[in-house]
mmCIF file of C-alpha atoms in Angstrom:
data_model
loop_
_atom_site.group_PDB
_atom_site.id
_atom_site.type_symbol
_atom_site.label_atom_id
_atom_site.label_comp_id
_atom_site.label_asym_id
_atom_site.label_seq_id
_atom_site.Cartn_x
_atom_site.Cartn_y
_atom_site.Cartn_z
ATOM 1 C CA MET A 1 9.290 -4.285 -21.560
ATOM 2 C CA LYS A 2 9.710 -0.614 -22.478
ATOM 3 C CA VAL A 3 7.202 1.715 -20.852
ATOM 4 C CA SER A 4 8.638 5.052 -21.998
ATOM 5 C CA ASN A 5 11.520 6.432 -24.028
ATOM 6 C CA GLU A 6 13.693 6.183 -20.917
ATOM 7 C CA ILE A 7 12.292 3.546 -18.573
ATOM 8 C CA LEU A 8 12.245 -0.239 -18.857
ATOM 9 C CA ARG A 9 10.081 -2.347 -16.576
ATOM 10 C CA ALA A 10 9.579 -6.065 -15.967
ATOM 11 C CA THR A 11 7.945 -8.315 -13.409
ATOM 12 C CA LEU A 12 9.780 -11.442 -12.348
ATOM 13 C CA PRO A 13 7.831 -14.724 -11.960
ATOM 14 C CA ASN A 14 7.929 -14.251 -8.164
ATOM 15 C CA GLY A 15 6.099 -10.907 -8.499
ATOM 16 C CA LEU A 16 9.045 -8.546 -7.951
ATOM 17 C CA THR A 17 9.036 -5.387 -10.100
ATOM 18 C CA VAL A 18 12.262 -4.384 -11.886
ATOM 19 C CA LEU A 19 12.851 -0.842 -13.198
ATOM 20 C CA PHE A 20 15.775 0.412 -15.221
ATOM 21 C CA GLN A 21 16.818 3.771 -16.587
ATOM 22 C CA PRO A 22 19.933 3.621 -18.785
ATOM 23 C CA MET A 23 22.529 6.315 -18.260
ATOM 24 C CA LYS A 24 25.235 6.269 -20.907
ATOM 25 C CA HIS A 25 28.720 7.410 -19.942
ATOM 26 C CA ALA A 26 27.950 7.341 -16.179
ATOM 27 C CA ALA A 27 30.877 6.040 -14.149
ATOM 28 C CA SER A 28 28.720 5.267 -11.090
ATOM 29 C CA MET A 29 25.434 3.416 -10.699
ATOM 30 C CA GLY A 30 22.545 3.236 -8.258
ATOM 31 C CA VAL A 31 20.649 0.113 -7.205
ATOM 32 C CA GLY A 32 17.736 0.500 -4.833
ATOM 33 C CA VAL A 33 15.132 -1.788 -3.332
ATOM 34 C CA PHE A 34 11.877 -0.129 -2.359
ATOM 35 C CA LEU A 35 9.391 -1.806 -0.064
ATOM 36 C CA LYS A 36 5.895 -0.568 -0.908
ATOM 37 C CA GLN A 37 5.076 0.081 2.741
ATOM 38 C CA GLY A 38 6.280 2.264 5.586
ATOM 39 C CA SER A 39 5.243 3.184 9.089
ATOM 40 C CA LEU A 40 1.589 3.838 8.152
ATOM 41 C CA ALA A 41 1.178 0.083 7.659
ATOM 42 C CA GLU A 42 2.055 -0.652 11.292
ATOM 43 C CA THR A 43 -0.565 -1.616 13.833
ATOM 44 C CA ASN A 44 -0.468 0.137 17.199
ATOM 45 C CA LYS A 45 1.425 -2.841 18.629
ATOM 46 C CA GLU A 46 3.983 -2.590 15.813
ATOM 47 C CA HIS A 47 4.803 1.089 16.285
ATOM 48 C CA GLY A 48 8.367 1.686 15.014
ATOM 49 C CA TYR A 49 8.788 -1.810 13.548
ATOM 50 C CA PHE A 50 9.586 -0.741 9.962
ATOM 51 C CA HIS A 51 12.385 1.482 11.240
ATOM 52 C CA PHE A 52 13.594 -1.205 13.682
ATOM 53 C CA LEU A 53 13.652 -3.799 10.916
ATOM 54 C CA GLU A 54 15.553 -1.415 8.653
ATOM 55 C CA HIS A 55 18.279 -1.360 11.316
ATOM 56 C CA MET A 56 18.197 -5.145 11.712
ATOM 57 C CA LEU A 57 18.696 -5.796 7.999
ATOM 58 C CA PHE A 58 22.132 -4.195 8.255
ATOM 59 C CA LYS A 59 23.148 -6.826 10.809
ATOM 60 C CA ASP A 60 24.400 -10.376 10.142
ATOM 61 C CA THR A 61 22.928 -12.484 7.343
ATOM 62 C CA GLU A 62 23.246 -16.187 6.566
ATOM 63 C CA THR A 63 26.423 -15.511 4.556
ATOM 64 C CA ARG A 64 27.947 -12.285 5.920
ATOM 65 C CA THR A 65 28.532 -10.502 9.176
ATOM 66 C CA SER A 66 27.509 -6.844 9.450
ATOM 67 C CA LYS A 67 31.214 -5.952 9.442
ATOM 68 C CA GLU A 68 31.749 -7.862 6.209
ATOM 69 C CA ILE A 69 28.777 -6.098 4.590
ATOM 70 C CA ALA A 70 30.225 -2.713 5.488
ATOM 71 C CA GLU A 71 33.764 -3.685 4.463
ATOM 72 C CA GLU A 72 32.761 -5.029 1.053
ATOM 73 C CA ILE A 73 30.918 -1.831 0.136
ATOM 74 C CA GLU A 74 33.374 0.639 1.619
ATOM 75 C CA ARG A 75 36.386 -1.184 0.148
ATOM 76 C CA VAL A 76 35.182 -0.112 -3.311
ATOM 77 C CA GLY A 77 34.218 3.425 -2.255
ATOM 78 C CA GLY A 78 30.506 2.644 -2.348
ATOM 79 C CA ILE A 79 27.634 3.855 -0.208
ATOM 80 C CA LEU A 80 25.116 1.525 1.447
ATOM 81 C CA ASN A 81 22.160 3.076 3.217
ATOM 82 C CA GLY A 82 18.490 2.760 4.037
ATOM 83 C CA SER A 83 15.577 4.916 5.118
ATOM 84 C CA THR A 84 12.091 4.466 6.503
ATOM 85 C CA SER A 85 9.272 6.835 5.614
ATOM 86 C CA ARG A 86 5.573 6.783 6.293
ATOM 87 C CA GLU A 87 4.669 5.171 2.967
ATOM 88 C CA TYR A 88 7.743 3.247 1.805
ATOM 89 C CA THR A 89 11.058 1.809 2.978
ATOM 90 C CA GLN A 90 14.234 1.941 0.934
ATOM 91 C CA TYR A 91 17.649 0.267 0.796
ATOM 92 C CA TYR A 92 20.250 1.258 -1.766
ATOM 93 C CA VAL A 93 23.825 1.030 -2.957
ATOM 94 C CA VAL A 94 25.696 3.677 -4.946
ATOM 95 C CA ALA A 95 29.042 2.537 -6.341
ATOM 96 C CA ILE A 96 31.303 2.475 -9.375
ATOM 97 C CA LYS A 97 29.455 0.756 -12.219
ATOM 98 C CA ASP A 98 31.912 -2.187 -12.306
ATOM 99 C CA LYS A 99 30.629 -3.229 -8.866
ATOM 100 C CA ALA A 100 26.985 -3.642 -9.885
ATOM 101 C CA GLU A 101 26.994 -7.366 -9.102
ATOM 102 C CA LEU A 102 28.327 -6.684 -5.617
ATOM 103 C CA ALA A 103 25.498 -4.185 -5.061
ATOM 104 C CA PHE A 104 22.850 -6.719 -6.101
ATOM 105 C CA ASP A 105 24.489 -9.450 -4.027
ATOM 106 C CA ILE A 106 24.683 -7.336 -0.843
ATOM 107 C CA LEU A 107 21.117 -6.027 -1.105
ATOM 108 C CA SER A 108 19.739 -9.494 -1.828
ATOM 109 C CA ASP A 109 21.635 -10.926 1.127
ATOM 110 C CA MET A 110 20.314 -8.256 3.475
ATOM 111 C CA LEU A 111 16.701 -8.428 2.328
ATOM 112 C CA TYR A 112 16.313 -12.166 1.743
ATOM 113 C CA ARG A 113 18.625 -13.755 4.323
ATOM 114 C CA PRO A 114 18.730 -11.748 7.560
ATOM 115 C CA LEU A 115 19.395 -13.736 10.719
ATOM 116 C CA LEU A 116 17.446 -11.399 13.039
ATOM 117 C CA ARG A 117 19.288 -12.840 16.028
ATOM 118 C CA ALA A 118 18.355 -12.116 19.618
ATOM 119 C CA GLU A 119 21.809 -10.699 20.429
ATOM 120 C CA ASP A 120 21.565 -8.261 17.492
ATOM 121 C CA LEU A 121 18.076 -7.310 18.622
ATOM 122 C CA LYS A 122 19.391 -6.396 22.062
ATOM 123 C CA THR A 123 22.198 -4.249 20.640
ATOM 124 C CA GLU A 124 19.976 -2.467 18.144
ATOM 125 C CA LYS A 125 17.411 -1.548 20.791
ATOM 126 C CA GLN A 126 20.158 0.404 22.519
ATOM 127 C CA VAL A 127 21.233 2.011 19.231
ATOM 128 C CA ILE A 128 17.708 3.141 18.365
ATOM 129 C CA ILE A 129 17.056 4.545 21.829
ATOM 130 C CA GLU A 130 20.305 6.521 21.507
ATOM 131 C CA GLU A 131 19.033 7.707 18.110
ATOM 132 C CA MET A 132 15.823 8.875 19.811
ATOM 133 C CA ARG A 133 17.843 10.721 22.446
ATOM 134 C CA SER A 134 19.866 12.458 19.759
ATOM 135 C CA TYR A 135 16.612 13.764 18.199
ATOM 136 C CA GLU A 136 15.274 14.807 21.591
ATOM 137 C CA ASP A 137 18.480 16.710 22.366
ATOM 138 C CA ALA A 138 18.417 18.557 19.019
ATOM 139 C CA PRO A 139 15.503 21.043 19.098
ATOM 140 C CA ASP A 140 15.525 21.534 15.326
ATOM 141 C CA ASP A 141 15.007 17.764 14.906
ATOM 142 C CA PHE A 142 12.612 17.355 17.817
ATOM 143 C CA VAL A 143 10.301 20.170 16.695
ATOM 144 C CA TYR A 144 9.675 18.394 13.388
ATOM 145 C CA ASP A 145 8.316 15.217 15.040
ATOM 146 C CA TYR A 146 6.536 17.301 17.673
ATOM 147 C CA TYR A 147 4.818 19.200 14.864
ATOM 148 C CA PHE A 148 3.603 16.026 13.137
ATOM 149 C CA ARG A 149 2.258 14.630 16.403
ATOM 150 C CA ASN A 150 0.346 17.810 17.106
ATOM 151 C CA ILE A 151 -1.091 18.592 13.691
ATOM 152 C CA PHE A 152 -2.188 15.004 12.938
ATOM 153 C CA GLY A 153 -3.148 14.022 16.488
ATOM 154 C CA LYS A 154 -4.012 10.347 16.924
ATOM 155 C CA SER A 155 -3.882 9.575 13.204
ATOM 156 C CA PRO A 156 -1.083 7.189 12.141
ATOM 157 C CA TYR A 157 0.308 10.167 10.183
ATOM 158 C CA GLY A 158 1.127 11.739 13.529
ATOM 159 C CA ARG A 159 3.114 8.817 14.947
ATOM 160 C CA ASP A 160 6.896 9.074 15.140
ATOM 161 C CA ILE A 161 8.420 6.778 12.515
ATOM 162 C CA ILE A 162 11.087 5.704 14.988
ATOM 163 C CA GLY A 163 8.515 4.494 17.532
ATOM 164 C CA THR A 164 8.703 5.069 21.278
ATOM 165 C CA LYS A 165 11.103 3.777 23.909
ATOM 166 C CA SER A 166 8.356 1.461 25.134
ATOM 167 C CA SER A 167 7.534 0.058 21.666
ATOM 168 C CA VAL A 168 11.222 -0.417 20.819
ATOM 169 C CA ASN A 169 11.946 -2.179 24.112
ATOM 170 C CA GLY A 170 8.919 -4.396 23.469
ATOM 171 C CA VAL A 171 10.286 -5.884 20.231
ATOM 172 C CA THR A 172 11.006 -9.613 20.506
ATOM 173 C CA LYS A 173 12.762 -12.062 18.209
ATOM 174 C CA LYS A 174 9.403 -13.597 17.288
ATOM 175 C CA SER A 175 7.570 -10.306 16.793
ATOM 176 C CA ILE A 176 10.240 -8.874 14.462
ATOM 177 C CA ARG A 177 10.506 -12.150 12.513
ATOM 178 C CA ASP A 178 6.712 -12.281 12.120
ATOM 179 C CA PHE A 179 6.727 -8.647 10.982
ATOM 180 C CA TYR A 180 9.507 -9.356 8.467
ATOM 181 C CA GLU A 181 7.610 -12.303 6.977
ATOM 182 C CA LYS A 182 4.419 -10.260 6.870
ATOM 183 C CA HIS A 183 5.892 -7.462 4.726
ATOM 184 C CA TYR A 184 9.185 -8.514 3.116
ATOM 185 C CA PHE A 185 8.291 -10.629 0.103
ATOM 186 C CA PRO A 186 8.940 -10.148 -3.654
ATOM 187 C CA LYS A 187 5.515 -8.816 -4.688
ATOM 188 C CA ASN A 188 5.951 -6.064 -2.120
ATOM 189 C CA MET A 189 9.322 -4.951 -3.539
ATOM 190 C CA VAL A 190 10.575 -2.816 -6.404
ATOM 191 C CA VAL A 191 14.183 -3.045 -7.602
ATOM 192 C CA SER A 192 15.203 0.213 -9.246
ATOM 193 C CA VAL A 193 18.436 0.589 -11.227
ATOM 194 C CA SER A 194 20.166 3.382 -13.110
ATOM 195 C CA GLY A 195 23.574 3.311 -14.736
ATOM 196 C CA ASN A 196 25.575 2.498 -17.838
ATOM 197 C CA PHE A 197 24.268 -1.029 -18.399
ATOM 198 C CA SER A 198 22.160 -2.924 -20.889
ATOM 199 C CA TRP A 199 18.640 -4.066 -20.012
ATOM 200 C CA ASN A 200 19.795 -7.677 -20.345
ATOM 201 C CA GLN A 201 22.539 -7.108 -17.765
ATOM 202 C CA VAL A 202 20.004 -5.689 -15.308
ATOM 203 C CA LEU A 203 17.597 -8.583 -15.883
ATOM 204 C CA ASP A 204 20.374 -11.152 -15.496
ATOM 205 C CA LEU A 205 21.515 -9.666 -12.176
ATOM 206 C CA THR A 206 17.979 -9.287 -10.856
ATOM 207 C CA ASN A 207 17.087 -12.857 -11.780
ATOM 208 C CA LYS A 208 20.318 -14.136 -10.217
ATOM 209 C CA TYR A 209 19.862 -12.337 -6.896
ATOM 210 C CA PHE A 210 16.145 -11.564 -6.474
ATOM 211 C CA SER A 211 14.219 -14.363 -8.197
ATOM 212 C CA PHE A 212 13.580 -16.313 -4.968
ATOM 213 C CA GLY A 213 10.245 -16.617 -3.224
ATOM 214 C CA ASN A 214 6.975 -18.332 -3.940
ATOM 215 C CA PRO A 215 5.579 -17.154 -7.325
ATOM 216 C CA LYS A 216 2.070 -17.615 -5.975
ATOM 217 C CA GLY A 217 3.095 -15.680 -2.772
ATOM 218 C CA LYS A 218 0.721 -13.506 -0.874
ATOM 219 C CA ASP A 219 -0.741 -10.402 -2.414
ATOM 220 C CA VAL A 220 0.336 -6.931 -1.400
ATOM 221 C CA THR A 221 -2.101 -5.148 0.869
ATOM 222 C CA ILE A 222 -1.422 -1.435 0.644
ATOM 223 C CA THR A 223 -2.551 0.358 3.769
ATOM 224 C CA THR A 224 -4.550 3.468 2.933
ATOM 225 C CA ILE A 225 -5.158 5.751 5.884
ATOM 226 C CA PRO A 226 -8.231 7.997 5.523
ATOM 227 C CA GLU A 227 -7.403 11.687 5.207
ATOM 228 C CA PRO A 228 -6.888 12.865 8.785
ATOM 229 C CA LYS A 229 -8.304 16.046 10.220
ATOM 230 C CA LYS A 230 -5.556 18.594 10.762
ATOM 231 C CA ASN A 231 -5.409 20.374 14.096
ATOM 232 C CA TYR A 232 -4.850 24.090 13.569
ATOM 233 C CA THR A 233 -3.827 24.539 17.178
ATOM 234 C CA LYS A 234 -0.875 25.962 19.154
ATOM 235 C CA HIS A 235 1.643 23.865 21.066
ATOM 236 C CA LEU A 236 4.696 24.738 23.143
ATOM 237 C CA GLU A 237 7.418 22.416 24.407
ATOM 238 C CA ARG A 238 9.197 24.534 26.981
ATOM 239 C CA ARG A 239 12.964 24.082 27.130
ATOM 240 C CA LYS A 240 15.719 26.301 28.474
ATOM 241 C CA ILE A 241 17.608 26.757 25.210
ATOM 242 C CA GLU A 242 18.906 29.796 23.377
ATOM 243 C CA GLN A 243 16.682 29.710 20.296
ATOM 244 C CA PHE A 244 12.942 29.431 19.803
ATOM 245 C CA ASN A 245 12.256 26.755 17.171
ATOM 246 C CA ILE A 246 9.153 27.280 15.051
ATOM 247 C CA MET A 247 7.051 25.057 12.790
ATOM 248 C CA LEU A 248 4.101 26.785 11.126
ATOM 249 C CA GLY A 249 1.621 24.525 9.326
ATOM 250 C CA ALA A 250 -0.739 25.486 6.495
ATOM 251 C CA LYS A 251 -3.150 23.481 4.393
ATOM 252 C CA GLY A 252 -1.323 20.911 2.279
ATOM 253 C CA HIS A 253 -2.356 18.606 -0.531
ATOM 254 C CA LYS A 254 -2.099 14.893 -1.196
ATOM 255 C CA ARG A 255 0.371 13.572 -3.761
ATOM 256 C CA ASP A 256 -1.075 14.364 -7.165
ATOM 257 C CA TYR A 257 1.348 14.953 -10.039
ATOM 258 C CA LYS A 258 -0.080 18.284 -11.177
ATOM 259 C CA THR A 259 -0.532 19.618 -7.639
ATOM 260 C CA VAL A 260 2.986 18.540 -6.656
ATOM 261 C CA THR A 261 4.422 20.411 -9.639
ATOM 262 C CA THR A 262 2.544 23.620 -8.792
ATOM 263 C CA THR A 263 3.242 23.386 -5.055
ATOM 264 C CA GLN A 264 6.975 23.024 -5.640
ATOM 265 C CA LEU A 265 6.924 26.295 -7.579
ATOM 266 C CA LEU A 266 4.950 27.982 -4.811
ATOM 267 C CA SER A 267 7.419 26.784 -2.177
ATOM 268 C CA THR A 268 10.391 27.897 -4.282
ATOM 269 C CA ILE A 269 9.074 31.459 -4.418
ATOM 270 C CA LEU A 270 7.980 31.585 -0.794
ATOM 271 C CA GLY A 271 10.838 29.848 1.020
ATOM 272 C CA GLY A 272 12.980 27.829 -1.354
ATOM 273 C CA GLY A 273 16.278 29.650 -1.137
ATOM 274 C CA MET A 274 18.127 32.880 -0.456
ATOM 275 C CA ALA A 275 16.139 34.751 -3.103
ATOM 276 C CA SER A 276 12.792 33.625 -1.652
ATOM 277 C CA ARG A 277 10.296 36.017 -0.088
ATOM 278 C CA LEU A 278 10.698 34.633 3.411
ATOM 279 C CA PHE A 279 14.489 34.716 3.344
ATOM 280 C CA GLN A 280 14.602 38.242 1.933
ATOM 281 C CA ASN A 281 11.880 39.730 4.130
ATOM 282 C CA ILE A 282 12.416 37.899 7.420
ATOM 283 C CA ARG A 283 16.168 37.336 7.487
ATOM 284 C CA GLU A 284 17.712 39.925 5.161
ATOM 285 C CA LYS A 285 15.462 42.914 5.910
ATOM 286 C CA GLU A 286 14.657 42.234 9.553
ATOM 287 C CA GLY A 287 17.552 40.034 10.719
ATOM 288 C CA LEU A 288 15.168 37.883 12.740
ATOM 289 C CA CYS A 289 16.681 34.471 12.021
ATOM 290 C CA TYR A 290 19.655 32.721 10.488
ATOM 291 C CA SER A 291 17.601 30.536 8.155
ATOM 292 C CA ILE A 292 13.959 30.236 7.189
ATOM 293 C CA TYR A 293 12.424 27.964 4.614
ATOM 294 C CA SER A 294 9.196 26.345 3.473
ATOM 295 C CA PHE A 295 8.614 22.788 2.331
ATOM 296 C CA PRO A 296 5.638 20.695 1.236
ATOM 297 C CA SER A 297 5.048 17.103 2.405
ATOM 298 C CA TYR A 298 2.928 14.842 0.193
ATOM 299 C CA TYR A 299 1.182 11.587 1.052
ATOM 300 C CA LYS A 300 -1.432 9.416 -0.623
ATOM 301 C CA THR A 301 -4.404 10.854 1.240
ATOM 302 C CA THR A 302 -3.115 14.069 2.789
ATOM 303 C CA GLY A 303 -0.320 16.622 2.815
ATOM 304 C CA LEU A 304 1.205 19.540 4.651
ATOM 305 C CA PHE A 305 2.715 22.872 3.746
ATOM 306 C CA SER A 306 5.232 23.870 6.392
ATOM 307 C CA ILE A 307 7.423 26.831 7.284
ATOM 308 C CA SER A 308 10.390 26.381 9.609
ATOM 309 C CA CYS A 309 12.743 28.810 11.325
ATOM 310 C CA ALA A 310 14.445 29.522 14.648
ATOM 311 C CA THR A 311 14.855 32.851 16.385
ATOM 312 C CA SER A 312 15.239 34.264 19.890
ATOM 313 C CA LYS A 313 12.201 34.152 22.166
ATOM 314 C CA GLU A 314 12.149 37.974 22.218
ATOM 315 C CA LYS A 315 11.808 38.084 18.427
ATOM 316 C CA ALA A 316 9.452 35.121 18.019
ATOM 317 C CA ASN A 317 6.206 37.110 18.070
ATOM 318 C CA LYS A 318 7.455 39.591 15.476
ATOM 319 C CA CYS A 319 8.953 36.825 13.317
ATOM 320 C CA ILE A 320 5.744 34.773 13.195
ATOM 321 C CA SER A 321 3.612 37.891 12.699
ATOM 322 C CA LEU A 322 5.691 38.909 9.672
ATOM 323 C CA VAL A 323 5.485 35.398 8.206
ATOM 324 C CA LEU A 324 1.693 35.489 8.570
ATOM 325 C CA LYS A 325 1.638 38.941 6.984
ATOM 326 C CA GLU A 326 3.583 37.579 4.021
ATOM 327 C CA LEU A 327 1.121 34.704 3.627
ATOM 328 C CA ASP A 328 -1.787 37.125 3.822
ATOM 329 C CA THR A 329 -0.268 39.289 1.099
ATOM 330 C CA ILE A 330 0.232 36.247 -1.121
ATOM 331 C CA ALA A 331 -3.312 34.977 -0.521
ATOM 332 C CA LYS A 332 -4.779 38.373 -1.437
ATOM 333 C CA GLN A 333 -2.418 39.622 -4.134
ATOM 334 C CA GLY A 334 -0.814 36.468 -5.475
ATOM 335 C CA PHE A 335 2.615 36.140 -7.026
ATOM 336 C CA THR A 336 4.003 38.083 -9.969
ATOM 337 C CA LYS A 337 4.687 36.778 -13.448
ATOM 338 C CA LYS A 338 8.410 37.374 -12.894
ATOM 339 C CA GLU A 339 8.384 35.296 -9.709
ATOM 340 C CA LEU A 340 6.735 32.403 -11.551
ATOM 341 C CA GLU A 341 9.208 32.638 -14.428
ATOM 342 C CA ASP A 342 12.157 32.616 -12.011
ATOM 343 C CA ALA A 343 10.716 29.669 -10.070
ATOM 344 C CA ILE A 344 10.206 27.694 -13.280
ATOM 345 C CA SER A 345 13.803 28.398 -14.274
ATOM 346 C CA ASN A 346 15.000 27.379 -10.799
ATOM 347 C CA GLN A 347 13.097 24.098 -10.794
ATOM 348 C CA MET A 348 14.174 23.153 -14.307
ATOM 349 C CA GLY A 349 17.807 23.927 -13.516
ATOM 350 C CA GLY A 350 17.757 21.929 -10.286
ATOM 351 C CA MET A 351 16.047 19.014 -12.011
ATOM 352 C CA ALA A 352 18.614 18.977 -14.826
ATOM 353 C CA ILE A 353 21.531 19.043 -12.361
ATOM 354 C CA GLY A 354 20.015 16.240 -10.274
ATOM 355 C CA TYR A 355 19.393 14.231 -13.426
ATOM 356 C CA GLU A 356 23.153 13.841 -13.880
ATOM 357 C CA LEU A 357 23.345 11.468 -10.896
ATOM 358 C CA PRO A 358 22.374 7.784 -11.292
ATOM 359 C CA GLU A 359 21.361 7.736 -7.615
ATOM 360 C CA ASN A 360 18.731 10.419 -8.256
ATOM 361 C CA ARG A 361 17.352 8.647 -11.301
ATOM 362 C CA MET A 362 17.159 5.351 -9.416
ATOM 363 C CA ASN A 363 15.289 7.061 -6.606
ATOM 364 C CA ASN A 364 12.969 8.960 -8.950
ATOM 365 C CA ILE A 365 11.765 5.994 -10.982
ATOM 366 C CA GLY A 366 11.279 3.909 -7.848
ATOM 367 C CA LEU A 367 9.062 6.540 -6.256
ATOM 368 C CA GLN A 368 7.123 7.093 -9.479
ATOM 369 C CA GLU A 369 6.340 3.369 -9.530
ATOM 370 C CA ILE A 370 5.127 3.435 -5.938
ATOM 371 C CA TYR A 371 3.055 6.597 -6.154
ATOM 372 C CA TYR A 372 1.905 6.870 -9.766
ATOM 373 C CA GLY A 373 2.407 3.498 -11.427
ATOM 374 C CA THR A 374 3.561 5.410 -14.489
ATOM 375 C CA TYR A 375 6.662 7.328 -15.552
ATOM 376 C CA PHE A 376 7.282 10.933 -16.398
ATOM 377 C CA SER A 377 10.479 11.572 -18.324
ATOM 378 C CA LEU A 378 12.719 14.576 -17.743
ATOM 379 C CA GLU A 379 11.161 16.277 -20.761
ATOM 380 C CA GLU A 380 7.635 15.541 -19.525
ATOM 381 C CA ARG A 381 8.448 16.819 -16.047
ATOM 382 C CA MET A 382 9.964 20.015 -17.438
ATOM 383 C CA ARG A 383 6.974 20.464 -19.722
ATOM 384 C CA ALA A 384 4.686 20.121 -16.707
ATOM 385 C CA ILE A 385 6.660 22.805 -14.860
ATOM 386 C CA ARG A 386 6.536 25.183 -17.837
ATOM 387 C CA SER A 387 2.798 24.617 -18.234
ATOM 388 C CA VAL A 388 1.878 26.027 -14.803
ATOM 389 C CA SER A 389 0.067 29.324 -15.293
ATOM 390 C CA LEU A 390 0.093 32.301 -12.960
ATOM 391 C CA ASP A 391 -3.642 31.825 -12.388
ATOM 392 C CA GLU A 392 -3.077 28.208 -11.306
ATOM 393 C CA LEU A 393 -0.240 29.190 -8.993
ATOM 394 C CA ASN A 394 -2.237 31.977 -7.357
ATOM 395 C CA ALA A 395 -5.319 29.795 -6.997
ATOM 396 C CA LEU A 396 -3.219 27.223 -5.129
ATOM 397 C CA ALA A 397 -1.754 29.961 -2.929
ATOM 398 C CA ARG A 398 -5.237 31.213 -2.013
ATOM 399 C CA ASP A 399 -6.364 27.680 -1.241
ATOM 400 C CA SER A 400 -3.277 27.038 0.888
ATOM 401 C CA PHE A 401 -3.042 30.291 2.829
ATOM 402 C CA GLN A 402 -6.538 31.791 2.959
ATOM 403 C CA ILE A 403 -7.492 29.747 5.995
ATOM 404 C CA ASP A 404 -8.877 30.896 9.316
ATOM 405 C CA LYS A 405 -5.978 29.676 11.379
ATOM 406 C CA PHE A 406 -2.513 28.158 11.033
ATOM 407 C CA HIS A 407 -0.976 25.399 13.123
ATOM 408 C CA LEU A 408 1.935 26.357 15.368
ATOM 409 C CA SER A 409 4.341 23.992 17.153
ATOM 410 C CA CYS A 410 7.324 25.492 18.963
ATOM 411 C CA VAL A 411 10.187 24.452 21.190
ATOM 412 C CA GLY A 412 11.905 27.038 23.363
ATOM 413 C CA ASP A 413 12.210 28.945 26.620
ATOM 414 C CA MET A 414 8.918 30.824 26.794
ATOM 415 C CA THR A 415 6.094 30.938 29.310
ATOM 416 C CA GLU A 416 2.594 29.851 28.357
ATOM 417 C CA SER A 417 1.340 33.430 28.796
ATOM 418 C CA GLN A 418 3.998 34.724 26.402
ATOM 419 C CA PHE A 419 3.219 31.959 23.935
ATOM 420 C CA ALA A 420 -0.504 32.742 24.075
ATOM 421 C CA LYS A 421 0.201 36.185 22.616
ATOM 422 C CA ILE A 422 1.741 34.795 19.441
ATOM 423 C CA PRO A 423 -0.780 35.002 16.568
ATOM 424 C CA THR A 424 -1.855 32.152 14.311
ATOM 425 C CA HIS A 425 -4.434 34.111 12.290
ATOM 426 C CA LEU A 426 -3.845 36.186 9.195
#
């Protein structure tokens, strides 16, 4: 079934969705499996289970050891990886196009036939706790999770995707098997493919390796978390380290196609690169930090607009004050026509470059299926970027930055009295 000039889509009898975007002349290919759920679908007792299970699916299966899985992919120069987010989980293979069948075979084996053995469970608990420690020891990583916890509070949006040491240590063979059977079934999966194949080849491989499961299976229950209240508060994690790590949070927006397009342009101008306002005014003019950038985060019912940088504790007050001053100027005066034109050119150029990679196309169509249930071609996406007016951009900036107070989460060597003097108001 063709759903656009570029995308083909089918549903197997077992309920699994198949997506394909042809890419003539590509020497590599991307095959991804998206689970339509992520950490937001966990109960309190299951905190960290999606991430834990992601690790476990790279262990032994009914037909391969974990070493054999790694060897078979790496022998052909391929990449096998996975990731867990708040709203979806992904597993993918990128390899030379001649190894497409191997990619389907490996992913099917991992997702449909994991052993989930007790001995692997024990090993992976240690691995994940070491992963936690690596985040905790890296302030630039830690501050990101710390920020989410603080701004979203007790909402599931604020929970660490990785879980806690207690929740990870509490995983049992039965609890992880029950969790797997609860979420990993064909109707809850999307197979996304891009490369130099025919549609019939993709269908044949998908039917061969992913057509298992009860056609009547259970229905997908998508967890929708009500929009959480954001806490525009100040938080300090005191550590004796050289730099003061800063996360500043402004009003964000949920994932809507038009809003996402406009917000990406806003972020490009504000903190999207070396030519951005923040980089030029905070780093180049003032020399207050090595890097500074902004980034939006989009979810189904909420979103964030964030600014991140690190500086010395002596310069932190001035750095944050100048960032707030920049946001105030934007809220009151808006951006210029030239800035919008340059941002449009930047986004279109980046999109065109990314479009050359099958891995990016595979990822893009999979996420469009999960979030929009429809498909926007490269031309449609570029047309949407070009259609953003200066009035629309400035209206979004006012809505985002003309707020009474910003959220601030920091990690560094500063006393509470020093931290109290740092402003969060425009």
